[in-house]
GROMACS .gro file of C-alpha atoms in nm:
model
  303
    1MET     CA    1  12.646   6.871  10.711
    2GLU     CA    2  12.794   6.640  10.477
    3PHE     CA    3  12.595   6.742  10.151
    4LEU     CA    4  12.827   7.056  10.157
    5MET     CA    5  13.179   6.865  10.094
    6ARG     CA    6  13.327   7.128  10.313
    7GLU     CA    7  13.561   6.890  10.361
    8HIS     CA    8  13.646   6.753  10.062
    9ALA     CA    9  13.804   7.145  10.039
   10PRO     CA   10  14.162   7.193  10.068
   11LEU     CA   11  14.118   7.455  10.319
   12SER     CA   12  14.300   7.511  10.625
   13ASP     CA   13  14.022   7.566  10.921
   14GLU     CA   14  14.136   7.887  10.973
   15GLN     CA   15  14.066   7.987  10.579
   16TRP     CA   16  13.721   7.864  10.600
   17GLY     CA   17  13.706   8.067  10.917
   18GLN     CA   18  13.810   8.402  10.650
   19ILE     CA   19  13.532   8.315  10.418
   20ASP     CA   20  13.231   8.220  10.672
   21ARG     CA   21  13.358   8.569  10.860
   22ALA     CA   22  13.346   8.708  10.468
   23VAL     CA   23  12.971   8.553  10.393
   24THR     CA   24  12.838   8.597  10.733
   25GLU     CA   25  12.925   8.961  10.760
   26THR     CA   26  12.842   9.095  10.406
   27ALA     CA   27  12.530   8.929  10.433
   28ARG     CA   28  12.423   9.097  10.750
   29ARG     CA   29  12.506   9.493  10.643
   30LEU     CA   30  12.261   9.369  10.395
   31LEU     CA   31  11.984   9.226  10.473
   32VAL     CA   32  11.689   9.386  10.574
   33GLY     CA   33  11.347   9.087  10.599
   34ARG     CA   34  11.547   8.963  10.863
   35ARG     CA   35  11.549   9.217  11.063
   36VAL     CA   36  11.172   9.293  11.021
   37LEU     CA   37  11.051   8.925  11.060
   38PRO     CA   38  11.021   8.639  11.233
   39VAL     CA   39  11.188   8.365  11.211
   40PHE     CA   40  11.098   7.986  11.175
   41GLY     CA   41  11.408   7.761  11.194
   42PRO     CA   42  11.604   7.644  11.107
   43VAL     CA   43  11.420   7.320  10.929
   44GLY     CA   44  11.689   7.201  10.737
   45ALA     CA   45  11.806   7.223  10.370
   46GLY     CA   46  11.613   6.879  10.331
   47GLN     CA   47  11.266   7.044  10.329
   48GLN     CA   48  11.117   7.181  10.067
   49ILE     CA   49  10.778   7.240  10.138
   50VAL     CA   50  10.646   7.421  10.417
   51PHE     CA   51  10.240   7.457  10.469
   52ARG     CA   52  10.064   7.785  10.544
   53ASP     CA   53   9.770   7.757  10.746
   54THR     CA   54   9.486   7.979  10.732
   55LEU     CA   55   9.295   7.997  11.086
   56ALA     CA   56   8.922   7.972  11.139
   57GLY     CA   57   8.731   8.067  11.372
   58ARG     CA   58   8.842   8.357  11.505
   59SER     CA   59   8.658   8.610  11.705
   60ALA     CA   60   8.678   8.793  12.048
   61ALA     CA   61   8.762   8.657  12.370
   62SER     CA   62   8.470   8.497  12.593
   63VAL     CA   63   8.449   8.608  12.945
   64ASP     CA   64   8.123   8.411  13.172
   65ARG     CA   65   8.140   8.169  13.488
   66TRP     CA   66   8.196   7.886  13.389
   67GLY     CA   67   8.318   7.904  13.095
   68GLU     CA   68   8.061   7.762  12.904
   69GLY     CA   69   7.993   8.029  12.680
   70GLY     CA   70   8.320   8.010  12.431
   71GLY     CA   71   8.265   8.058  12.096
   72GLU     CA   72   8.425   7.803  11.799
   73ALA     CA   73   8.757   7.716  11.806
   74LEU     CA   74   9.034   7.861  11.652
   75HIS     CA   75   9.097   7.580  11.372
   76VAL     CA   76   9.307   7.576  11.073
   77GLY     CA   77   9.041   7.573  10.839
   78ASP     CA   78   9.254   7.616  10.475
   79ARG     CA   79   9.620   7.465  10.455
   80HIS     CA   80   9.855   7.543  10.174
   81LEU     CA   81  10.198   7.440  10.022
   82VAL     CA   82  10.467   7.663   9.994
   83ASN     CA   83  10.837   7.572   9.812
   84VAL     CA   84  11.138   7.622   9.946
   85PRO     CA   85  11.358   7.749   9.690
   86LEU     CA   86  11.745   7.713   9.731
   87LEU     CA   87  11.888   8.113   9.632
   88TYR     CA   88  12.278   8.041   9.587
   89ARG     CA   89  12.598   8.280   9.432
   90ASP     CA   90  12.908   8.048   9.308
   91PHE     CA   91  13.228   8.148   9.298
   92ARG     CA   92  13.593   8.077   9.253
   93LEU     CA   93  13.928   8.072   9.420
   94HIS     CA   94  14.223   8.026   9.274
   95TRP     CA   95  14.476   7.748   9.370
   96ARG     CA   96  14.776   7.974   9.381
   97ASP     CA   97  14.583   8.212   9.592
   98VAL     CA   98  14.515   7.947   9.821
   99GLU     CA   99  14.851   7.806   9.838
  100THR     CA  100  15.024   8.172   9.875
  101SER     CA  101  14.828   8.191  10.160
  102ARG     CA  102  14.912   7.915  10.309
  103GLN     CA  103  15.288   7.973  10.300
  104SER     CA  104  15.265   8.288  10.347
  105GLN     CA  105  15.059   8.227  10.626
  106ILE     CA  106  14.852   8.512  10.508
  107PRO     CA  107  14.442   8.602  10.530
  108LEU     CA  108  14.303   8.490  10.191
  109ASP     CA  109  14.126   8.754  10.002
  110THR     CA  110  13.778   8.709  10.076
  111SER     CA  111  13.601   8.943   9.814
  112ALA     CA  112  13.498   8.691   9.587
  113ALA     CA  113  13.279   8.506   9.874
  114ALA     CA  114  13.175   8.820  10.010
  115GLU     CA  115  13.032   8.932   9.654
  116ALA     CA  116  12.870   8.570   9.596
  117ALA     CA  117  12.704   8.666   9.948
  118ALA     CA  118  12.582   9.001   9.886
  119ALA     CA  119  12.407   8.829   9.523
  120VAL     CA  120  12.209   8.562   9.794
  121ALA     CA  121  12.109   8.864  10.018
  122MET     CA  122  11.963   9.152   9.751
  123LEU     CA  123  11.775   8.840   9.603
  124GLU     CA  124  11.650   8.686   9.943
  125ASP     CA  125  11.494   9.050   9.979
  126ASP     CA  126  11.390   9.095   9.644
  127LEU     CA  127  11.175   8.741   9.715
  128ILE     CA  128  11.072   8.856  10.061
  129PHE     CA  129  10.885   9.199   9.915
  130ASN     CA  130  10.818   9.175   9.524
  131GLY     CA  131  10.792   8.757   9.520
  132SER     CA  132  10.859   8.504   9.237
  133ALA     CA  133  10.604   8.441   9.013
  134ALA     CA  134  10.809   8.129   8.851
  135TRP     CA  135  10.840   8.000   9.248
  136GLN     CA  136  10.484   8.070   9.329
  137GLN     CA  137  10.616   8.263   9.633
  138VAL     CA  138  10.404   8.588   9.749
  139GLY     CA  139  10.587   8.868   9.811
  140LEU     CA  140  10.483   9.112  10.118
  141CYS     CA  141  10.401   9.399   9.829
  142THR     CA  142  10.203   9.151   9.613
  143ALA     CA  143  10.025   8.896   9.874
  144SER     CA  144   9.674   8.909   9.835
  145GLY     CA  145   9.461   9.047  10.116
  146ARG     CA  146   9.767   9.334  10.172
  147GLN     CA  147   9.615   9.643  10.263
  148THR     CA  148   9.725   9.945  10.049
  149ALA     CA  149   9.745  10.311  10.142
  150PRO     CA  150   9.819  10.631   9.925
  151LEU     CA  151  10.159  10.780   9.918
  152ARG     CA  152  10.170  11.119   9.897
  153ASP     CA  153  10.508  11.382   9.847
  154TRP     CA  154  10.757  11.349  10.134
  155ASN     CA  155  10.905  11.640  10.004
  156VAL     CA  156  10.705  11.862  10.168
  157TYR     CA  157  10.788  11.837  10.589
  158GLY     CA  158  10.519  11.642  10.804
  159THR     CA  159  10.377  11.457  10.485
  160ALA     CA  160  10.571  11.112  10.603
  161HIS     CA  161  10.432  11.124  10.953
  162ARG     CA  162  10.092  11.161  10.841
  163ASP     CA  163  10.137  10.915  10.562
  164VAL     CA  164  10.253  10.618  10.817
  165ALA     CA  165  10.054  10.738  11.071
  166ASN     CA  166   9.751  10.649  10.857
  167ALA     CA  167   9.918  10.321  10.748
  168VAL     CA  168   9.905  10.259  11.102
  169GLY     CA  169   9.622  10.374  11.190
  170MET     CA  170   9.509  10.148  10.983
  171LEU     CA  171   9.655   9.805  11.106
  172GLN     CA  172   9.531   9.892  11.457
  173SER     CA  173   9.197   9.874  11.299
  174ALA     CA  174   9.237   9.516  11.093
  175GLY     CA  175   9.356   9.373  11.447
  176PHE     CA  176   9.703   9.422  11.508
  177PRO     CA  177   9.807   9.698  11.805
  178GLY     CA  178  10.247   9.696  11.721
  179PRO     CA  179  10.481   9.657  11.745
  180TYR     CA  180  10.545   9.803  11.360
  181ALA     CA  181  10.840   9.794  11.096
  182LEU     CA  182  10.892  10.030  10.809
  183VAL     CA  183  11.085   9.987  10.518
  184LEU     CA  184  11.136  10.242  10.276
  185SER     CA  185  11.252  10.232   9.918
  186PRO     CA  186  11.594  10.458   9.918
  187GLY     CA  187  11.464  10.776   9.819
  188LEU     CA  188  11.197  10.785  10.074
  189PHE     CA  189  11.430  10.718  10.309
  190ALA     CA  190  11.682  11.014  10.157
  191ALA     CA  191  11.407  11.269  10.222
  192ALA     CA  192  11.272  11.150  10.532
  193THR     CA  193  11.640  11.218  10.702
  194ARG     CA  194  11.694  11.483  10.429
  195PRO     CA  195  11.749  11.812  10.710
  196VAL     CA  196  11.490  12.090  10.716
  197VAL     CA  197  11.595  12.406  10.929
  198GLY     CA  198  11.412  12.474  11.222
  199HIS     CA  199  11.262  12.125  11.162
  200GLU     CA  200  11.376  11.772  11.376
  201LEU     CA  201  11.475  11.466  11.143
  202GLU     CA  202  11.119  11.356  11.031
  203ILE     CA  203  11.280  11.017  11.042
  204GLU     CA  204  11.238  11.053  11.433
  205ALA     CA  205  10.922  11.118  11.435
  206LEU     CA  206  10.894  10.773  11.191
  207ARG     CA  207  11.088  10.570  11.436
  208GLU     CA  208  10.829  10.658  11.739
  209LEU     CA  209  10.559  10.484  11.543
  210ALA     CA  210  10.756  10.229  11.414
  211ALA     CA  211  10.932  10.106  11.756
  212ASP     CA  212  11.065   9.781  11.586
  213GLY     CA  213  11.271  10.018  11.305
  214VAL     CA  214  11.236  10.193  10.988
  215PHE     CA  215  11.501  10.055  10.750
  216PRO     CA  216  11.587  10.146  10.358
  217SER     CA  217  11.592   9.841  10.069
  218VAL     CA  218  11.708   9.872   9.724
  219ALA     CA  219  11.403   9.555   9.666
  220LEU     CA  220  11.172   9.843   9.717
  221ARG     CA  221  11.109   9.968   9.365
  222ASP     CA  222  11.036  10.327   9.274
  223SER     CA  223  10.844  10.518   9.566
  224ARG     CA  224  10.688  10.269   9.806
  225ALA     CA  225  10.716  10.237  10.180
  226VAL     CA  226  10.608   9.872  10.348
  227LEU     CA  227  10.444   9.862  10.730
  228LEU     CA  228  10.394   9.581  10.900
  229ALA     CA  229  10.327   9.403  11.247
  230SER     CA  230  10.627   9.221  11.334
  231VAL     CA  231  10.398   8.873  11.479
  232PRO     CA  232  10.487   8.548  11.412
  233HIS     CA  233  10.090   8.408  11.327
  234ALA     CA  234  10.091   8.682  11.073
  235LEU     CA  235  10.414   8.669  10.903
  236ASP     CA  236  10.721   8.452  10.953
  237LEU     CA  237  11.033   8.380  10.751
  238VAL     CA  238  11.068   7.987  10.712
  239ILE     CA  239  11.483   7.916  10.690
  240ALA     CA  240  11.522   7.541  10.564
  241GLN     CA  241  11.929   7.598  10.540
  242ASP     CA  242  12.056   7.936  10.672
  243LEU     CA  243  12.339   8.138  10.474
  244VAL     CA  244  12.629   7.854  10.435
  245THR     CA  245  12.917   7.818  10.239
  246ALA     CA  246  12.989   7.479  10.014
  247PHE     CA  247  13.212   7.359   9.812
  248LEU     CA  248  13.125   7.254   9.477
  249ASP     CA  249  13.465   7.075   9.259
  250PRO     CA  250  13.800   7.187   9.164
  251ASP     CA  251  13.835   7.336   8.827
  252GLN     CA  252  14.109   7.313   8.628
  253MET     CA  253  14.329   7.285   8.984
  254ASN     CA  254  14.125   7.594   9.138
  255LEU     CA  255  13.817   7.582   9.346
  256ILE     CA  256  13.435   7.631   9.304
  257PHE     CA  257  13.240   7.719   9.611
  258ARG     CA  258  12.836   7.827   9.639
  259VAL     CA  259  12.742   8.069   9.858
  260VAL     CA  260  12.369   7.895   9.943
  261GLU     CA  261  12.061   7.907  10.141
  262ALA     CA  262  11.729   7.770  10.105
  263LEU     CA  263  11.411   7.997  10.246
  264ALA     CA  264  11.035   8.069  10.195
  265LEU     CA  265  10.810   8.387  10.338
  266ARG     CA  266  10.520   8.278  10.463
  267VAL     CA  267  10.213   8.540  10.475
  268LYS     CA  268   9.976   8.353  10.711
  269ARG     CA  269   9.792   8.712  10.726
  270PRO     CA  270   9.811   8.943  10.466
  271GLU     CA  271   9.633   9.232  10.647
  272ALA     CA  272   9.906   9.290  10.856
  273VAL     CA  273  10.098   9.424  10.590
  274CYS     CA  274  10.033   9.782  10.432
  275VAL     CA  275  10.149   9.877  10.142
  276LEU     CA  276  10.243  10.222  10.042
  277GLU     CA  277  10.224  10.411   9.722
  278GLY     CA  278  10.211  10.716   9.542
  279ARG     CA  279  10.378  11.021   9.449
  280GLY     CA  280  10.656  10.967   9.712
  281ALA     CA  281  11.021  11.202   9.715
  282GLY     CA  282  11.070  11.354   9.353
  283ALA     CA  283  11.358  11.535   9.266
  284GLY     CA  284  11.302  11.868   9.425
  285GLY     CA  285  11.446  11.967   9.730
  286ARG     CA  286  11.299  11.970  10.063
  287GLN     CA  287  10.960  12.184  10.170
  288GLY     CA  288  10.897  12.315  10.568
  289GLY     CA  289  10.952  12.533  10.821
  290GLY     CA  290  11.322  12.621  10.640
  291ALA     CA  291  11.584  12.629  10.357
  292ARG     CA  292  11.739  12.316  10.240
  293GLN     CA  293  12.051  12.246  10.495
  294GLY     CA  294  12.369  12.078  10.325
  295ARG     CA  295  12.325  11.684  10.257
  296GLY     CA  296  12.509  11.532  10.539
  297ARG     CA  297  12.682  11.169  10.591
  298ARG     CA  298  12.417  10.953  10.655
  299ARG     CA  299  12.453  10.634  10.879
  300ALA     CA  300  12.337  10.313  10.793
  301PRO     CA  301  12.133  10.142  11.025
  302GLY     CA  302  12.267   9.872  11.288
  303ARG     CA  303  12.143   9.559  11.322
   0.00000   0.00000   0.00000
């Protein structure tokens, strides 16, 4: 990939490896959209536009003796163009730090690379969930035709399960039997993991409804949850260029790098997404079959 100009940077293979690991590991811990969406690609960094097709001729399957009574064949009805933007953040390494690492055989301080990767990862999830009017990007929470459901007070034990079960029923009625993934705003995730005496954590019941996982995301603002059917004929994330570090230029002997990727969300069947909005979780304590227990440390979900 010559456009990355990595061979022009005065870094050893070991130093490049340290930067790449910092970028990859940071992004992996933060990214949520990629955990719940099918991925298509990589299709190449030069791919600036992809197709989003809407199928026509959708009907039930046929059964007969000779195979002559089938209905209209499924085919592309409408074809839309989707822009594939670049997401990036630059960082600088001071030349003396690079030389210190080389001369003393100590690892590079990759904090700047990790922070740049974190910024790109957060932007990626914001684009996936909220879209971008400037780039004509549709998000899961903004797609026309998405399903919506009410969100009640999750401080009352059992409400979270009832709300999500209602959304599951809506997706099933739309022809998506699962599996499902559930993404929660931080406040809702905290409410679902808050212990109540005499009851199991409510998030365990949510995981039974969402077999593809339950994840928190700061990209979801206020009290909002997104339940989606994780199937590629309904939704996918097109990766043109996966997250990578490029070398830009020397600047007064210092080295400028860019963490960059190119991707776009395709919502082919918006009815595969149900956005829950409403009251959600306020500041009050959890109500249920007992007093609220002390707050324990919450472990971040694994991949």
